[in-house]
């Protein structure tokens, strides 16, 4: 599937601040960049690219001051199998690649350690892909998608209690559940076709059999309608814009259409 | 300085469980392994080595069942400058190597995001190495080293309130402070000469100027008396033994002497 | 029903410490004290009685030092309707007695404010006694009674995540749920017939129609097999022994039999 | 000192909701109501007064719907000694009046139990009024008064970490410290002369010698410039308006002038 992507950020920085942007779709085997362009207005000095977590994708350091405009446009050809994960086995933990091991651990926003007993008692007898599907279904049934009910400090434990949140919170909860169930899971930022309201999206990848499988805990997007940007342990690693200072948001839009 | 290291773990597993050991000193430019040996009794099947975080050091997967004994002995030649970090500048954030960037973020046990205001008001005008030294001194003055007052769920925020803990907690607090102050910081497991009571040790590395600098927030060990095992975001990454199941501790000893 | 109650506390205080005991069954309309006796060995100076929360029951201040033994024996005639609470209406909030109003609020261990969305989405359309029964049933289905999995710092939010605990935790969770659903609820310490393993017990009273109704979230005891000691907002108010200092537990036994 | 007080609340309720107002100055020995008047527009049905916590002051239940206006005006004669609390002894814990005992405990927003070690190590050798003054001075030195940095879910532990907040947070922190130090402390809502920006104010009362002593942890008001409204364990008990539902704030003003 071909995706046309456009993201526009319009901010104001009263004082100069370091900014780390992660807007660009990552070139990967299952998503080919046909063309893309990042244009930044309002940066002091050069844009400094740096690879993302696990060398996936690219982030850009810059210093912003005053009016700041960043526009990213891309055409991406996604060729990703949408095979169901039902029936896929869990990988042997002891044979995990080194880069996958840390995704077994709890992280700042995914307190997997606290969910061990819940996962054991709520999903008995399930393994691998079936377990992940049951976890995602549980989240769909028990958590409401409600913009404005969470913020940048909300953790999986908070969402588990409040039972409401946005894509970030859904992704954190599924990530925490999967890790608590012994499955490596990572957070993924993406442009997603069908996300409503349109915005940067957060989904999950769970390591099953011998590879990462995409799961959207919100159910809004399909695996072949996602252009991945970055991966990481949770929202801290995959934020589309990390600001080391203060900024004022003027406007921000994301549009994803089928090409 | 030459260190003679010996660690013995004696556990009992009523049921088979996956175990990830991280006991071996990492071969690194500033710590040369003269000889070392890991002997494990009570594992089902082979020991499966896997590189540690950032490809530093080695961890070992195995399946344990019944009586489990692991003994690690090593002779390590540490040749590490103990230059004071006072006066060292902070690195430019925008020029950090890709692998260093994630150490700016908060993590499960180091909620750096919550300490930003504290760090700004408590350490005004300080930068780089001076800032780190002031943070370590603050911890030394305000936190008591008291075995038994914390556990595996204790976070930097908990320790900041309770004002007591062990090396793990001291390391978490300094890591959280440093990140809150804009400095990359990582947790390091190590064998440390002078640690009292003798045990696995946890220290901190802060990225200053153009490299990682060792800081022991507890003040128990010196930079040239440390044999590093693993690095990572916090205790989750550097645990000497991660058990996916239940085990009973019979006995555990660590000794580090000057060779 | 007639209950024979015996509680024995055996502690050691290396240094003198203030202690507040709450061991005595409260004389109330539905539980008549036939006879009771509190004997304390190891107190410096007099025992100083003080009424409990809402003037219900009696607590005793003392200073303990060295070996400390407290024995409480009682025979209590419980004449309490065990009418089902199904169908009972909620009281009008605006007509609540002044002493009942504070039981609408969250408290240290019952973060009712965090459960509002959960309660609204999990128990739609239910009110009053039916709502309380549904909440108690939910707890019975989703939380395991497992001694040793919680401690004195565990809150309702913790238990909601961990899904395990003891009577204290069950009571906190039901109390938090009820308050989140707009119903006044208080924690009650009691001697309960049938509690297994035998120990001090914690149950809940919910204000329905025009009075407090006993509910045991653990399902271990029946309303007519409970001798209430104290009431309060949560465990902090109803602890059987609050120690302002350090003590070592030697032994503690509670027995409740049918007279 | 004579205080002229005026509070105006202007809210909008899209749907009918129960509201508990606590706006009226409490008649007490040290603050005499010369005249006062509460006028409410937009309530369905009658206003239902109910005594406040400990029978101090008066709260008012009502059902609000649509535009809601409440205006409270009062002239109050405050005759309160402003004797310094320095040198005042702590009361004997074992002789505390029954109503004072619960103010030793932690509460929802004042996790006193977590501050025991901090208080012991930070304020060694201090007792009674001297201890309270040292605690208030510590807060003044270490916490910034910054509107907008906290909200209704912020606890004393949060403020201890973030080092910023408003009167509610300062009061919670002092309350938690005092209780951790063994001194009964309660939260008090009040109209305060000199509060800047003008708003409902929250202060603390600590039980010293044989009575409650007012302390403003923010230092903005003096004991003789305070008209107390309600007392309680923390913000939950003393909120000027508790809404059981949703409302939109249009405007709210508080003015206190010297008469």
Tab-separated table of N, CA and C in Angstrom, chain D residues 51 92 125 144:
chain	number	residue	atom	x	y	z
D	51	UNK	N	-22.780	20.328	59.261
D	51	UNK	CA	-21.568	20.767	59.960
D	51	UNK	C	-20.306	20.243	59.284
D	92	UNK	N	1.915	15.322	75.072
D	92	UNK	CA	2.110	13.881	75.240
D	92	UNK	C	1.140	13.170	74.308
D	125	UNK	N	17.072	16.517	67.054
D	125	UNK	CA	17.172	17.258	68.297
D	125	UNK	C	16.104	18.322	68.493
D	144	UNK	N	9.315	26.307	45.738
D	144	UNK	CA	8.912	27.569	45.116
D	144	UNK	C	7.398	27.656	45.001
